XYZ file of C-alpha atoms in Angstrom:
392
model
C 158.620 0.458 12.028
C 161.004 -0.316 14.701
C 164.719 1.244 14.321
C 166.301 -2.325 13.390
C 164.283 -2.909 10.517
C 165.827 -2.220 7.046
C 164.152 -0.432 4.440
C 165.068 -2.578 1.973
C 163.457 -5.133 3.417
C 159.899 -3.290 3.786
C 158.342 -1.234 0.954
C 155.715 0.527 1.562
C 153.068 1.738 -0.667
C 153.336 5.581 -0.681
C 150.649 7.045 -0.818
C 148.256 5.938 1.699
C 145.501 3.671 -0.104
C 142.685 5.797 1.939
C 143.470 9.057 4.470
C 142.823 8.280 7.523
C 139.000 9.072 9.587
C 138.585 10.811 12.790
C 136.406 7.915 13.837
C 132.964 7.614 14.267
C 131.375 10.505 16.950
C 128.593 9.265 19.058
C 125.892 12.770 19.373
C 124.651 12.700 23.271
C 121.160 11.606 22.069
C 122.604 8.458 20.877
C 124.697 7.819 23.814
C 121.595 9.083 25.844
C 119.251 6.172 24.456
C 122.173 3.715 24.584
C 122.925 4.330 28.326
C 118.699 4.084 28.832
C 118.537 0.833 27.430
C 121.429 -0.786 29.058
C 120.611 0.419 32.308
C 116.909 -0.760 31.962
C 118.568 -4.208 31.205
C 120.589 -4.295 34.409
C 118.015 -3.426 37.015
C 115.666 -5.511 35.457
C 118.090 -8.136 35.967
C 118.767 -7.256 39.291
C 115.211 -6.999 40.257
C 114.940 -10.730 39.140
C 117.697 -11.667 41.328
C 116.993 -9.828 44.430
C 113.394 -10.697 44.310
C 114.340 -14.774 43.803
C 116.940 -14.350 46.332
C 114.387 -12.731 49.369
C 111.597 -14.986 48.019
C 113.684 -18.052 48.566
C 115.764 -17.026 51.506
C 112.645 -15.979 53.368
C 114.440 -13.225 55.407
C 113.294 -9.511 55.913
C 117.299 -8.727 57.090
C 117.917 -10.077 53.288
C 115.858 -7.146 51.606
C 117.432 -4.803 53.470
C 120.511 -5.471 51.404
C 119.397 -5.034 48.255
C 120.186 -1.827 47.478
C 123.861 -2.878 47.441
C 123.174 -4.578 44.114
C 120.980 -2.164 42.654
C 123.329 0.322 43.526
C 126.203 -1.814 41.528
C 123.909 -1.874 38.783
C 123.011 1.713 38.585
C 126.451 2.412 38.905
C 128.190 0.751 35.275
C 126.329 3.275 33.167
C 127.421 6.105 34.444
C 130.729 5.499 35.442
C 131.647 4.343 31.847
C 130.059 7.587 30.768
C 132.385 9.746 33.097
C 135.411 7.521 32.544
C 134.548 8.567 28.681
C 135.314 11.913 29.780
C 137.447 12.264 32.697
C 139.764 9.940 34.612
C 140.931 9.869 38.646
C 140.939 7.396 40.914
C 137.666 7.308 42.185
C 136.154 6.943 38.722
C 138.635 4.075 38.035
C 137.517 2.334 41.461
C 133.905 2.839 40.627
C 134.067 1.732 37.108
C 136.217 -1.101 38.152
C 133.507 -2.717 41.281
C 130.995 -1.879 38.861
C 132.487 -3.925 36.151
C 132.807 -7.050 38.206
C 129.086 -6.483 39.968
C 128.435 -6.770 36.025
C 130.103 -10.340 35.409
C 128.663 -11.484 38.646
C 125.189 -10.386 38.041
C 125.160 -12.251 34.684
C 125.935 -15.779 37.049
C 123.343 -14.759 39.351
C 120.798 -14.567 36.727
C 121.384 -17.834 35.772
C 120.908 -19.290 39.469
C 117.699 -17.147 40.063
C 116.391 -18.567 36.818
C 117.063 -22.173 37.968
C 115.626 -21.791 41.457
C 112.103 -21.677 40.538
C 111.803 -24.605 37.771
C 113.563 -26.806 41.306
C 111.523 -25.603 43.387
C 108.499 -26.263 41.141
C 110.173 -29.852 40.932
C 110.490 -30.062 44.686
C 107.163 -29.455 45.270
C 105.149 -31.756 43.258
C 107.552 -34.646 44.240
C 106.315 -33.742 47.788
C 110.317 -33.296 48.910
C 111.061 -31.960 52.358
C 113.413 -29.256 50.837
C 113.066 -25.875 51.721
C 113.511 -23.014 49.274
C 116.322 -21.706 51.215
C 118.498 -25.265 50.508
C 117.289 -25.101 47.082
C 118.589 -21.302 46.581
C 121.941 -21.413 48.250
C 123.616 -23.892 46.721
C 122.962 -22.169 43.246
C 124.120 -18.677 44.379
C 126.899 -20.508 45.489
C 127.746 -21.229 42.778
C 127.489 -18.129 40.938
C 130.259 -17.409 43.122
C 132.380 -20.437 42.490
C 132.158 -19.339 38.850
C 132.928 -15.801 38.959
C 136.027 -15.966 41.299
C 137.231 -18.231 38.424
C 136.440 -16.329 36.077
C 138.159 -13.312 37.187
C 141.525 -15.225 37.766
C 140.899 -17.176 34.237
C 140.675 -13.673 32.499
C 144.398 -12.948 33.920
C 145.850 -15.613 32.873
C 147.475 -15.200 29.375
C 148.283 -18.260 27.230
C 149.619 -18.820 24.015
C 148.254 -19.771 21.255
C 150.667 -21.618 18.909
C 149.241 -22.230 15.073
C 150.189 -23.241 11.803
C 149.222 -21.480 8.938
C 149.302 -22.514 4.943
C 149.783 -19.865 3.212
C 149.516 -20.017 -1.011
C 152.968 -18.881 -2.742
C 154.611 -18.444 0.340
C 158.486 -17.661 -0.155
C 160.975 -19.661 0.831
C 162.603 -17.288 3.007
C 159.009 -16.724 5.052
C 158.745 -20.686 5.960
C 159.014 -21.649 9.544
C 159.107 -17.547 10.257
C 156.439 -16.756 12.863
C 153.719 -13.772 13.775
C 152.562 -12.677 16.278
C 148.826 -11.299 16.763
C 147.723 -9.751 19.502
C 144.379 -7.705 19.687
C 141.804 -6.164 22.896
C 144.425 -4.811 25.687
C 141.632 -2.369 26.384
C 143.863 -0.035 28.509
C 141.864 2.365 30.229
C 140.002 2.369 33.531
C 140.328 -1.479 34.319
C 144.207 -1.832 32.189
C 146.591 0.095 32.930
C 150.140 0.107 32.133
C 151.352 -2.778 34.108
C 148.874 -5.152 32.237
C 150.357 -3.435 28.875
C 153.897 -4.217 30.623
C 152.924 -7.499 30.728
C 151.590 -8.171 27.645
C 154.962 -6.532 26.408
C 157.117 -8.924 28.374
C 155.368 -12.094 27.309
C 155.438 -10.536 23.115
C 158.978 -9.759 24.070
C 160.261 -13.323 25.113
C 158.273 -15.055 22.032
C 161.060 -13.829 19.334
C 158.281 -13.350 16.614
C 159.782 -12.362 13.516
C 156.534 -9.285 13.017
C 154.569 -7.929 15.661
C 150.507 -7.367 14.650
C 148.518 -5.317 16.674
C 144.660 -5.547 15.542
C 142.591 -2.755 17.509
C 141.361 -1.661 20.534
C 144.912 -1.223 22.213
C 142.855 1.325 23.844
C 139.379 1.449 25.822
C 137.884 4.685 24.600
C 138.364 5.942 27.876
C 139.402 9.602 28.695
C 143.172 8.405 30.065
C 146.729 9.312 30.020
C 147.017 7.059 26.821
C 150.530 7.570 26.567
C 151.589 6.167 30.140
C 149.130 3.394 29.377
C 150.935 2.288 26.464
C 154.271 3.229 27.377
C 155.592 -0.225 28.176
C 154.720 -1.496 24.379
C 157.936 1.102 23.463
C 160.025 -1.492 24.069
C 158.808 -4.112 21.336
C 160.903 -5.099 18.954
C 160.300 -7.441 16.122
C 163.007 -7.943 12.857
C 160.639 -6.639 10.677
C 158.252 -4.357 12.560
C 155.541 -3.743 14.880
C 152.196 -2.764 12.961
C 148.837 -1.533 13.919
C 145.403 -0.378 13.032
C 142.424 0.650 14.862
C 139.499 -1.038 16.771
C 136.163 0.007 16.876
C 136.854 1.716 20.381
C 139.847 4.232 19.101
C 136.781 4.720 16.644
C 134.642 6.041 19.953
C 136.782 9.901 19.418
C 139.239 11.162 17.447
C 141.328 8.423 15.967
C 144.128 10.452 15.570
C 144.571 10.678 19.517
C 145.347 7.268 19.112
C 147.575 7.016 16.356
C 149.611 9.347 17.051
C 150.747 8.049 20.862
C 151.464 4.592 19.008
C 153.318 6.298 16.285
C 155.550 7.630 19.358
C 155.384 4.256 20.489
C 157.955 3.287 17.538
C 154.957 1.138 15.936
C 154.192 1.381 12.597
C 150.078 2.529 11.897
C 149.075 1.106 8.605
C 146.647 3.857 8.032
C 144.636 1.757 5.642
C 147.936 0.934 3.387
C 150.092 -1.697 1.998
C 153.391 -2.789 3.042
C 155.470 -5.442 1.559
C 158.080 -7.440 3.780
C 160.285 -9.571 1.675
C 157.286 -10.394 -0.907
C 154.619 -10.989 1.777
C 151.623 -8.067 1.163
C 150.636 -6.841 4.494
C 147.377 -4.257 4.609
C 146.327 -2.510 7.197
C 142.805 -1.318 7.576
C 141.166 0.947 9.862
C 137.920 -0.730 11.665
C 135.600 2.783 10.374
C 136.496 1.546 7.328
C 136.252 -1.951 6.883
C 132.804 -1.729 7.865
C 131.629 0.722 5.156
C 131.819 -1.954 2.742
C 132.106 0.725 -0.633
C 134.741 2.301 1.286
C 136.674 -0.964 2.439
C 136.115 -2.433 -1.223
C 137.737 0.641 -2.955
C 140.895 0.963 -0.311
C 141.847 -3.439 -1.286
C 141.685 -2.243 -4.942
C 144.218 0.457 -4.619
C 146.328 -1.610 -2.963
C 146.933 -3.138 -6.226
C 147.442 -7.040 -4.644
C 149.718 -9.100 -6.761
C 148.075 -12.837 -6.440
C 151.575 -14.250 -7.149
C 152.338 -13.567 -3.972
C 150.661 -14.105 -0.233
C 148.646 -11.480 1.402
C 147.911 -10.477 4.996
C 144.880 -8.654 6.192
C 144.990 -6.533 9.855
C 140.885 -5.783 10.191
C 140.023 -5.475 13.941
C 136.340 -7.316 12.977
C 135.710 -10.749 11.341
C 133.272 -8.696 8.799
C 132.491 -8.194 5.155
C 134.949 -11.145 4.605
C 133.517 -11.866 0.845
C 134.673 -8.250 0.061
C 138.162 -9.397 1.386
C 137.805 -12.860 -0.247
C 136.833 -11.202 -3.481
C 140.228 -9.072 -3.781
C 142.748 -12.037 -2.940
C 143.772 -12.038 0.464
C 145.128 -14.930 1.708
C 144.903 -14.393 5.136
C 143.240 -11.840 7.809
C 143.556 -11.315 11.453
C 140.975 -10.202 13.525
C 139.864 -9.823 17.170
C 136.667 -7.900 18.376
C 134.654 -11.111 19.483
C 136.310 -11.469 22.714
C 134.390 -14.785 21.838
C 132.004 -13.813 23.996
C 134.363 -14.091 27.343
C 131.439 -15.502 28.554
C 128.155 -17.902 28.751
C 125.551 -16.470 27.724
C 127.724 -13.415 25.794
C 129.913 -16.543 24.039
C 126.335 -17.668 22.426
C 125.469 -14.331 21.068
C 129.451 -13.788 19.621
C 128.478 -16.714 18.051
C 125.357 -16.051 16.679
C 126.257 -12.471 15.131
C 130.007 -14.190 13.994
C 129.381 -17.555 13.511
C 132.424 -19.853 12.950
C 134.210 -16.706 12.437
C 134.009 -15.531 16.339
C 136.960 -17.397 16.630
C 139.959 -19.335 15.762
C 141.353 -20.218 12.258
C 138.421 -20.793 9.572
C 138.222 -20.431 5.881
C 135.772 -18.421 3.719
C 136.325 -19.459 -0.110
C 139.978 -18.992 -0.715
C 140.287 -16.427 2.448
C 141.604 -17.842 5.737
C 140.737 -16.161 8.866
C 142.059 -15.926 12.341
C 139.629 -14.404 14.743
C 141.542 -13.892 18.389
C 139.601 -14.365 21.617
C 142.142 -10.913 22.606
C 144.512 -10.676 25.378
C 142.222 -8.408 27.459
C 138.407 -7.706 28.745
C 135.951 -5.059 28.122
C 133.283 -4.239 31.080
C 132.925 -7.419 33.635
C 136.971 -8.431 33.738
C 135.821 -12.448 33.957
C 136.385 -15.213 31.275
C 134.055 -18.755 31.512
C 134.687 -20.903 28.810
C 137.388 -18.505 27.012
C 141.108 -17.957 27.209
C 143.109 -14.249 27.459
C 144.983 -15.196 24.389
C 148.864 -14.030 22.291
C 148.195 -15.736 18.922
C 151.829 -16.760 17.380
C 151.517 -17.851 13.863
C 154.001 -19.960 12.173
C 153.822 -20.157 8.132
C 154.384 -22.878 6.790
């Protein structure tokens, strides 16, 4: 809790509803198959594109090039394994080129995959077009699209909603939240994106601060330098966090403890209560063991007379959250894809829930887009996002 806030103001619920987890370990076998499969993906991919792109550009120079993308692709796996475990500047640089080749590859895709049905088109119509006209254009625009993308992803706006809340006090109308979620600092954010971030929490005047997971990357980094701008929030009645699923990728506790040091408050799967609003924190490990989660909202001993808030990094097992009386929860995780195709697949495994405000019985749900990116640093189609909530 920050050093303005007054105790009387915010009980807490001593002791914590659950201890905390050391997160979920990953054994090398199960990174090892992991790494296979998504490498296998992105030179398969690639293979597509280079081979559309010589077919239809009808240039031996052109082939001689493709091991710059192949290259790219080979690259991602590895250098998110390494930044896993160490971190310097040429791992940062690699991971970084590597993430963008990503983004870009995913546009490029696309444009291979509609060169052939045109041409196909061309051809029976008996058009004078060669394949090269037909293939440039497209790859083209690829480009187009992922120079956009990348300066759409670092642009952050605002998002300004209202939220009913049953048996809301008096004193808590018109005050406003702010939720922010996905910084990702690591290997492509470092601490001037968290300064940022900081600055633009900072001049919003939220009442409380709520940080939903994955502050962090998962990356082996000096987390404490990363974060070190986010000392300087301040909120009237604190700055609270819990954990994504990548502080889940180690030892939690690494984590925690920098933020703690921070001046923000963990909610290590606990309840607080700020002037008769019930704010619970869970971990992410946690709210998807749905036993676990269950058990930790039924020591927190909700009172229904009065309005409860929900910090769970994923929109998931929301009946379990429904079920005990929560009013509202706040999520991120989705990213909402970031982008096409990856927005269609958030929204296939989230549904409505993959983002924005959405109800589920009696339970209300904010899902945030986040404020930052994970792998390919591009956004088509979504928004970098600061959620502040007003309750009214």
């Amino acid at each position: 809790m920050n050093p303005e806030t007054s105790p009387a103001e915010i009980q807490s619920a001593p002791p914590p509803l659950a201890p905390g987890g050391k997160g979920h370990h990953f054994s090398g076998r199960q990174i090892a198959i992991v790494a296979s499969i998504i490498l296998a993906i992105l030179l398969v991919a690639t293979a597509f594109v280079c081979a559309t792109w010589g077919f239809f550009w009808e240039g031996a120079a052109v082939r001689k090039w493709q091991i710059v993308p192949f290259s790219l692709s080979a690259l991602f796996v590895p250098a998110t394994i390494i930044g896993m475990r160490q971190s310097d500047p040429v791992v940062r640089f690699l991971y970084r080129i590597s993430s963008v080749w990503l983004g870009v590859l995913s546009f490029c895709v696309v444009a291979a995959g509609a060169c052939w049905p045109l041409l196909g088109i061309v051809r029976l119509a008996g058009l004078g077009i060669s394949p090269r006209a037909i293939a440039a254009p497209l790859f083209a625009i690829a480009a187009a699209v992922s120079i956009y993308g990348i300066l759409n992803a670092s642009r952050i706006r605002i998002s300004r909603i209202d939220v009913e809340l049953p048996n809301l006090p008096e004193r808590w109308r018109e005050r406003r939240a702010a939720l922010v979620t996905d910084l990702h600092l690591g290997n492509l954010n470092g601490a001037g994106f968290a300064g940022h971030v900081a600055s633009r929490l900072q001049r919003l005047g939220a009442d409380v601060v709520f940080i939903v997971g994955d502050l962090f990357d998962g990356t082996q980094s000096d987390v404490g330098r990363l974060a070190a701008p986010l000392k300087r929030l301040r909120a009237p009645f604190g700055v609270y966090f819990v954990t994504g699923n990548h502080e889940e990728f180690t030892d939690r506790q690494r984590y925690t403890q920098i933020v703690e040091q921070l001046g923000i408050r963990v909610l290590n799967n606990e309840k607080v209560t700020i002037e008769d609003v019930q704010v619970i924190g869970v971990h992410d490990g946690e709210t998807g063991e749905p036993d676990f989660f269950r058990r930790i909202l039924e020591r927190a001993e909700l009172d229904p007379e009065r309005p409860s808030i929900l910090l769970a990094h994923k929109p998931a097992n929301l009946p379990i959250a429904e079920k005990a009386g929560i009013s509202l929860q706040l999520s991120g995780h989705t990213h909402r894809g970031q982008f096409w195709p990856w927005t269609l697949i958030a929204l296939r495994v989230y549904g409505q829930f993959a983002y924005g405000l959405n109800r589920f019985g009696k339970l209300m749900v904010y899902t945030s887009s986040g404020v930052g990116t994970w792998g390919p640093p591009l956004r088509v189609g979504t928004k970098p996002e600061i959620v502040l909530l007003r309750f009214v």
